[in-house]
Every structure is written in structure tokens, then in C-alpha cells.
PDB file of C-alpha atoms in Angstrom:
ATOM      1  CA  UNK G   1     130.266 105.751  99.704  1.00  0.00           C
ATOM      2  CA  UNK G   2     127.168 107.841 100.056  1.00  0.00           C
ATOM      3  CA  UNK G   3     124.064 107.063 101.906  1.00  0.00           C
ATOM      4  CA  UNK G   4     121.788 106.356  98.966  1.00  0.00           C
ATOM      5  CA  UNK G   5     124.394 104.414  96.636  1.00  0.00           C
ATOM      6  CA  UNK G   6     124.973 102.174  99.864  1.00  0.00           C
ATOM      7  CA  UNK G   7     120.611 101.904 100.007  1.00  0.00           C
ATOM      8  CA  UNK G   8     120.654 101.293  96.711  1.00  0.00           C
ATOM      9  CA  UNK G   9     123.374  98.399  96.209  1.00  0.00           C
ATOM     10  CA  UNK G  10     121.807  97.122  99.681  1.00  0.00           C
ATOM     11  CA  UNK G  11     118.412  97.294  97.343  1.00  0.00           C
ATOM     12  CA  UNK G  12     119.766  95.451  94.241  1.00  0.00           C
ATOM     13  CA  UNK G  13     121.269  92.424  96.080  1.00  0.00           C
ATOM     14  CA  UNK G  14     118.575  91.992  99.358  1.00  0.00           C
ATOM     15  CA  UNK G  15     115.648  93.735  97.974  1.00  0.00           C
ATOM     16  CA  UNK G  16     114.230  90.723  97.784  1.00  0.00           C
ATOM     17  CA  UNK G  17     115.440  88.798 100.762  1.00  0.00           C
ATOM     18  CA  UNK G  18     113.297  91.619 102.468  1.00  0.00           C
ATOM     19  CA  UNK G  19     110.337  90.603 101.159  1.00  0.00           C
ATOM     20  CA  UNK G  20     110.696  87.132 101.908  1.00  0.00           C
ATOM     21  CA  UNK G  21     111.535  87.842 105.481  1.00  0.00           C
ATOM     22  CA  UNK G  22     108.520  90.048 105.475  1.00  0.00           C
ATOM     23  CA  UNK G  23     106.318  88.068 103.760  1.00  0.00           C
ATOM     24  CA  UNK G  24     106.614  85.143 106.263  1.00  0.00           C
ATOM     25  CA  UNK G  25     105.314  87.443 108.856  1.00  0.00           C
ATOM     26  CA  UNK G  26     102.109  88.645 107.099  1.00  0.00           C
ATOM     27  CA  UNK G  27      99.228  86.802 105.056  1.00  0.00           C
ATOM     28  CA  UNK G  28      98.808  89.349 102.540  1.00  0.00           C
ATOM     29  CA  UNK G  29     101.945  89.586  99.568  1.00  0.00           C
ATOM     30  CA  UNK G  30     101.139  92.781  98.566  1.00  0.00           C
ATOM     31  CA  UNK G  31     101.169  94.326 102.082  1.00  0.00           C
ATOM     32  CA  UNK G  32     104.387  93.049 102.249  1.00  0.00           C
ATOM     33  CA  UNK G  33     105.232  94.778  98.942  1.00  0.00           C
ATOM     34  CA  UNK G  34     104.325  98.226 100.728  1.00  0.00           C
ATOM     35  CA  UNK G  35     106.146  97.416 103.884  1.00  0.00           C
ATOM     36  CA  UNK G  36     109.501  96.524 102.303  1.00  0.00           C
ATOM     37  CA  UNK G  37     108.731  99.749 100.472  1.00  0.00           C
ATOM     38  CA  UNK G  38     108.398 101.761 103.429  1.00  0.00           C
ATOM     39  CA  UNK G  39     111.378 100.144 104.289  1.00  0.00           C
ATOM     40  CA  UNK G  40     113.961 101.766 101.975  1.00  0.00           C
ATOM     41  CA  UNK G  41     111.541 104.860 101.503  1.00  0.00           C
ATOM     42  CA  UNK G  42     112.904 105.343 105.187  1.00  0.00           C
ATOM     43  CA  UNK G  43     116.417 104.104 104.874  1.00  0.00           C
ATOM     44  CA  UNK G  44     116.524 106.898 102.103  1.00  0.00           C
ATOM     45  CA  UNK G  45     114.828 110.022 104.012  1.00  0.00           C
ATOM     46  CA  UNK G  46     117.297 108.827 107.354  1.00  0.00           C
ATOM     47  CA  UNK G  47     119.436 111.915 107.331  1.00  0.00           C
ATOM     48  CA  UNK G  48     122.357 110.361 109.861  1.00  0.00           C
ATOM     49  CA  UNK G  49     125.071 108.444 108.054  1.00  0.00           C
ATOM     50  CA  UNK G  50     124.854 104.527 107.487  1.00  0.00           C
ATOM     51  CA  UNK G  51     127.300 102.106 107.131  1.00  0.00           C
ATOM     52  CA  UNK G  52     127.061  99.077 105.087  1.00  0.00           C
ATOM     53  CA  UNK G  53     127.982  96.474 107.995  1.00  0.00           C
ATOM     54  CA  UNK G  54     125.114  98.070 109.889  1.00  0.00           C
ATOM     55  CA  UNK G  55     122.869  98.214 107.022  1.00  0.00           C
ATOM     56  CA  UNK G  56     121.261  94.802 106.952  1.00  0.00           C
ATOM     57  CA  UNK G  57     120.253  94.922 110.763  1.00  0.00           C
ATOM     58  CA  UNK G  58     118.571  98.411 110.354  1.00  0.00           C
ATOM     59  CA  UNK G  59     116.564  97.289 107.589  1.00  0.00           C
ATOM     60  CA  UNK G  60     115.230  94.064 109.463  1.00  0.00           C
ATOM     61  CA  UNK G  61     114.663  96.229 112.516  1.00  0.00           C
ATOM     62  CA  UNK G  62     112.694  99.068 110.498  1.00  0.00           C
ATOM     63  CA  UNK G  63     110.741  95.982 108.801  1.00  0.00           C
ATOM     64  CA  UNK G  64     109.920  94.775 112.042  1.00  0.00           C
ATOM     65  CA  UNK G  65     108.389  97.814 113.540  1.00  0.00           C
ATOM     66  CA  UNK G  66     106.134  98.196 110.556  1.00  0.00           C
ATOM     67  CA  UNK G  67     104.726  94.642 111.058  1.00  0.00           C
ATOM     68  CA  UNK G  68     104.410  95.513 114.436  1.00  0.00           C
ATOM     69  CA  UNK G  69     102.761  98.939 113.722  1.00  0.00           C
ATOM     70  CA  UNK G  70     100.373  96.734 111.076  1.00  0.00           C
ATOM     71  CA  UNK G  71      99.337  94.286 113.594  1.00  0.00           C
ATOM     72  CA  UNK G  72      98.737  96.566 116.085  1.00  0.00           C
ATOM     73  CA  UNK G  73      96.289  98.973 113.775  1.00  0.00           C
ATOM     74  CA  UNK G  74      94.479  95.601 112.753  1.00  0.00           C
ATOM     75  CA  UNK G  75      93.385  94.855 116.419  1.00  0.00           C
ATOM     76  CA  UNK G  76      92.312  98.384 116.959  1.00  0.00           C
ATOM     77  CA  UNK G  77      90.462  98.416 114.183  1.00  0.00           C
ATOM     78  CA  UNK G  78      89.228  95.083 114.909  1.00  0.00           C
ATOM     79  CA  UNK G  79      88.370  95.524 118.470  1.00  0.00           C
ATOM     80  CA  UNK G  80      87.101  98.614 117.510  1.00  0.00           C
ATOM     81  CA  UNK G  81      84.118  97.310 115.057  1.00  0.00           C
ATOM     82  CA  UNK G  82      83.792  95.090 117.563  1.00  0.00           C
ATOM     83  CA  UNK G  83      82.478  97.253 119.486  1.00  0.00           C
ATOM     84  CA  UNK G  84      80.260  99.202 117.238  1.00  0.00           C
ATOM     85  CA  UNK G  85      78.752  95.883 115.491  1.00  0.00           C
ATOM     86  CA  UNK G  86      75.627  95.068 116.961  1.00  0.00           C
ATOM     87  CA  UNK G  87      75.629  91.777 119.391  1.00  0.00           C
ATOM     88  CA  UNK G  88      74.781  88.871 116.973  1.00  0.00           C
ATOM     89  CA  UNK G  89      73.177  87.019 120.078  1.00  0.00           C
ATOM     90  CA  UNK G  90      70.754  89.425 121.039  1.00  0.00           C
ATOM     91  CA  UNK G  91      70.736  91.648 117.334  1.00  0.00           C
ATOM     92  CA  UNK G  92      71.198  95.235 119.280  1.00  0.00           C
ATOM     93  CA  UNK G  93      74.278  96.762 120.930  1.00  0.00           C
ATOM     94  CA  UNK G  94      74.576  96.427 124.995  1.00  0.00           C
ATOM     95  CA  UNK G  95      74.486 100.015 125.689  1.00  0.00           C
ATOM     96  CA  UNK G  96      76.368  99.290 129.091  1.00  0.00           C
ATOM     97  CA  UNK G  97      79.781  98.261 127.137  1.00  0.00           C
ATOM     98  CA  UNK G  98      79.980 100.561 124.512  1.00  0.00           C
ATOM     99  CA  UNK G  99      80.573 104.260 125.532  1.00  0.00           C
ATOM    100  CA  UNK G 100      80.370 107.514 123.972  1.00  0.00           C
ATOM    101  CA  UNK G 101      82.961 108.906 122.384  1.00  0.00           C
ATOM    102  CA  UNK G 102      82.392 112.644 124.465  1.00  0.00           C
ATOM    103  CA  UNK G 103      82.562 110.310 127.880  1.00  0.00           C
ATOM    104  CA  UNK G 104      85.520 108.473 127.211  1.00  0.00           C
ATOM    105  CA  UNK G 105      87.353 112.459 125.803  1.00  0.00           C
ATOM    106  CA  UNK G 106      86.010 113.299 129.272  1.00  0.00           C
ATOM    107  CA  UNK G 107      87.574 110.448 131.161  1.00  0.00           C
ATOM    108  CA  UNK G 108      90.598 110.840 129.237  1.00  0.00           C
ATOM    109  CA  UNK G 109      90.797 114.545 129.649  1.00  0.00           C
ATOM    110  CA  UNK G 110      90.131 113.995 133.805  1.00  0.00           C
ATOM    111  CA  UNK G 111      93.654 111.612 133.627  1.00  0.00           C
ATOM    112  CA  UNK G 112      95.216 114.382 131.769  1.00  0.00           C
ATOM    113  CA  UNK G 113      94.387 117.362 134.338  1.00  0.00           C
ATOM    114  CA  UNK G 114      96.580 115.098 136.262  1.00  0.00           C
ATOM    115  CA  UNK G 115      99.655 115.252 134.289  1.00  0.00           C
ATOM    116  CA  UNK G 116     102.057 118.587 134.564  1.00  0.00           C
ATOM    117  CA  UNK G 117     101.310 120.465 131.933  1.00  0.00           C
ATOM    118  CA  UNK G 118     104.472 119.553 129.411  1.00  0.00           C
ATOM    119  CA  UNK G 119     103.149 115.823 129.343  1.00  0.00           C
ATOM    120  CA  UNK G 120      99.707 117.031 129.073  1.00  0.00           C
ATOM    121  CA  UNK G 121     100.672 119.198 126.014  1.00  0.00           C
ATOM    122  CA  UNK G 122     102.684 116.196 124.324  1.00  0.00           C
ATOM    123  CA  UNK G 123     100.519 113.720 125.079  1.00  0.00           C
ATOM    124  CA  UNK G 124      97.311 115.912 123.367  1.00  0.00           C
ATOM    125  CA  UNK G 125      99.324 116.348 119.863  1.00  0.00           C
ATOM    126  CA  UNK G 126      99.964 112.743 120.212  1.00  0.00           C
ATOM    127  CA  UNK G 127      96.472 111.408 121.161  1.00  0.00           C
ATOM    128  CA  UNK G 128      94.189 114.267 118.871  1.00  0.00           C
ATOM    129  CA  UNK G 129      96.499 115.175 116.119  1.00  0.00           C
ATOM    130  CA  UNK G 130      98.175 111.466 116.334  1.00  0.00           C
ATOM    131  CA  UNK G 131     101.436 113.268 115.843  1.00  0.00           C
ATOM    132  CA  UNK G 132     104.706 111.430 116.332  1.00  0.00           C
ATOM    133  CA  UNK G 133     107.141 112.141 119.043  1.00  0.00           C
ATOM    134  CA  UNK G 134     109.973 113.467 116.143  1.00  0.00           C
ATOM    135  CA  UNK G 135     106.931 116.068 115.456  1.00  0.00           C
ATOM    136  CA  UNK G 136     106.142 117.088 118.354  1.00  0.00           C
ATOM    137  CA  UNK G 137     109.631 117.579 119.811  1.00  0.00           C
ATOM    138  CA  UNK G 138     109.915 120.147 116.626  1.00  0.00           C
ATOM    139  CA  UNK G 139     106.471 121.830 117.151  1.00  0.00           C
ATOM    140  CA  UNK G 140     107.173 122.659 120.965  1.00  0.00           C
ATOM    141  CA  UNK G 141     110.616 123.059 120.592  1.00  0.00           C
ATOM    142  CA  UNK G 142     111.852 119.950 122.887  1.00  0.00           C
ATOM    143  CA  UNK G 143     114.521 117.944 122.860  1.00  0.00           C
ATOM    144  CA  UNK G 144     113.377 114.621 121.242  1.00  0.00           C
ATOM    145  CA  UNK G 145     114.218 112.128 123.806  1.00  0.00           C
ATOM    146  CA  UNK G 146     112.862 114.327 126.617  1.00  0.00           C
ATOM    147  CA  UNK G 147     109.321 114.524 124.405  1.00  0.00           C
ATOM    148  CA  UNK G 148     109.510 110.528 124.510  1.00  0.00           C
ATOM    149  CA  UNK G 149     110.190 110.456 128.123  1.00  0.00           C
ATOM    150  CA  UNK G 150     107.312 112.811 129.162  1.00  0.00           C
ATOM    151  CA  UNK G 151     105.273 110.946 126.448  1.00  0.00           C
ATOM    152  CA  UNK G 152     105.761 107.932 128.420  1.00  0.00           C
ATOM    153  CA  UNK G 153     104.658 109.698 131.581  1.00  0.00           C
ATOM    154  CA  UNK G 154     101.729 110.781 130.399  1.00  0.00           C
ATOM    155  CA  UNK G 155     100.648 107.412 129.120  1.00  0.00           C
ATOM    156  CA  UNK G 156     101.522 105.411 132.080  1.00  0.00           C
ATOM    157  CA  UNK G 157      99.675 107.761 134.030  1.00  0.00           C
ATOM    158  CA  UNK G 158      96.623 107.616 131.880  1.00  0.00           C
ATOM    159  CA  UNK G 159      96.476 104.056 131.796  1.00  0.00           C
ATOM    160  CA  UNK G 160      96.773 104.162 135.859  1.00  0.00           C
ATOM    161  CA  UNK G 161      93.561 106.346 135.837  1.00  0.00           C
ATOM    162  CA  UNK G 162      91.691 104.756 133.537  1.00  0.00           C
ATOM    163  CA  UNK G 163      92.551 101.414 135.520  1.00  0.00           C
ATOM    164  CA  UNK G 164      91.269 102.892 138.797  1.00  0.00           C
ATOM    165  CA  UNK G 165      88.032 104.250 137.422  1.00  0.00           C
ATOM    166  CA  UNK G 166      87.131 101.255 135.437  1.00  0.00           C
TER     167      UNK G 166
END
């Protein structure tokens, strides 16, 4: 059998499974709605073969990253207004905690003159144009898993500098 007549059977007789599985991860039922659409949206743009034994576990894998990938945007988001809303104690923003956005590109871009300049490259695209590794491999012309290696470089050595200077 083909790829999408597997997804689809797969979608007929679990579609729904999915959702439940999804749903009792997240408060919201429509968000769950999207994810499990995301879900086979992916399953059905995944170019490499799939087999139907193997099927089930993908899908539960590829629904857990995207809750993952949901909570984690929620506590940016929230730790980011955090930090812009004004302290309710005193009404006004400590201007000691919250910094710019050109001094923190400026920290960031001192940890970066650090890197060699591959991992700088990758981690830029990443960071500015929030590409994803698969992207960026293809827009510099690297092999995918050495683009998530140097990737991982770059960040660890980032964090270490921003650590120190903090």
C-alpha cells in the first residue's frame, strides 16, 4: 500500500483516538483539533516510506512534539509579557530587570563572535529568521544532521556566555 491510503485508513479508524490522547494533554478542545491536524498534515507531506506497524507510534510521537512545541511557546510568551507588564506592586516597570532588545542582540551577538563561523551562520537563520534546521541545511547546502550538530554547538555555547556574563 501507498503512503497516503495507509494515512488515510490509519485516519478513519484512530482519527479519533488521537484526539483523545491529545486532548488529555491540553485544556483547550479545539487546540487539540489543530494539533491532531498537524498531525496527519505531516504524516502526509513525510516523503520517506511508512509502514503500518510503525504508523501508530509515529503519530503519538509527532503529537507529542507539538504539545511540547505548544507548551513551550505559551511560557515564552508568558514569561515574556511578564516582563513587559508593568510591576502590579509598585505600578511601573523595574528598569534594572527588563533589558533592551538592542543590548540583549548585542550580548547575543558577543557569544556568537565566539562560535566558528558555520555555527555562527546556522545559528543566525535559526535565531533571526527562526528557520528550522531541515531549512537551513537546504539554504547553506549542509548535510542535515551536521546543521543540527553545529546548531547544538552554537546554543550550548551561547547559553555558557550568557551564564558567565549574567
Amino acid at each position: 500500500m501507498e503512503n497516503r491510503e495507509i494515512i488515510e485508513t490509519y485516519y478513519r479508524n484512530h482519527q479519533a483516538e488521537l484526539l483523545t490522547f491529545v486532548s488529555s494533554r491540553l485544556d483547550n478542545r479545539e487546540l487539540a483539533e489543530d494539533i491532531v491536524q498537524d498531525v496527519f498534515l505531516r504524516l502526509l507531506c513525510n516523503a520517506q516510506p511508512i509502514m503500518e506497524c510503525t504508523l501508530p507510534a509515529l503519530a503519538l510521537t509527532i503529537s507529542r512534539n507539538l504539545i511540547n512545541d505548544y507548551y513551550r511557546r505559551r511560557n515564552c510568551h508568558i514569561i515574556f509579557a511578564q516582563q513587559l507588564n508593568p510591576n502590579p506592586a509598585t505600578g511601573e516597570r523595574e528598569a534594572e530587570s527588563v533589558l533592551s532588545v538592542r543590548e540583549m542582540t548585542e550580548f547575543l551577538e558577543r557569544g556568537l563572535a565566539r562560535l566558528a563561523e558555520p555555527c555562527r551562520d546556522i545559528y543566525r537563520l535559526h535565531i533571526y529568521e527562526s528557520m528550522k534546521v531541515s531549512d537551513i541545511a537546504h539554504h547553506l547546502h549542509y548535510d542535515y544532521k551536521s546543521t543540527e550538530y553545529r546548531l547544538g554547538i552554537a546554543r550550548k555555547e551561547v547559553r555558557k556566555y550568557l551564564k558567565r556574563i549574567s
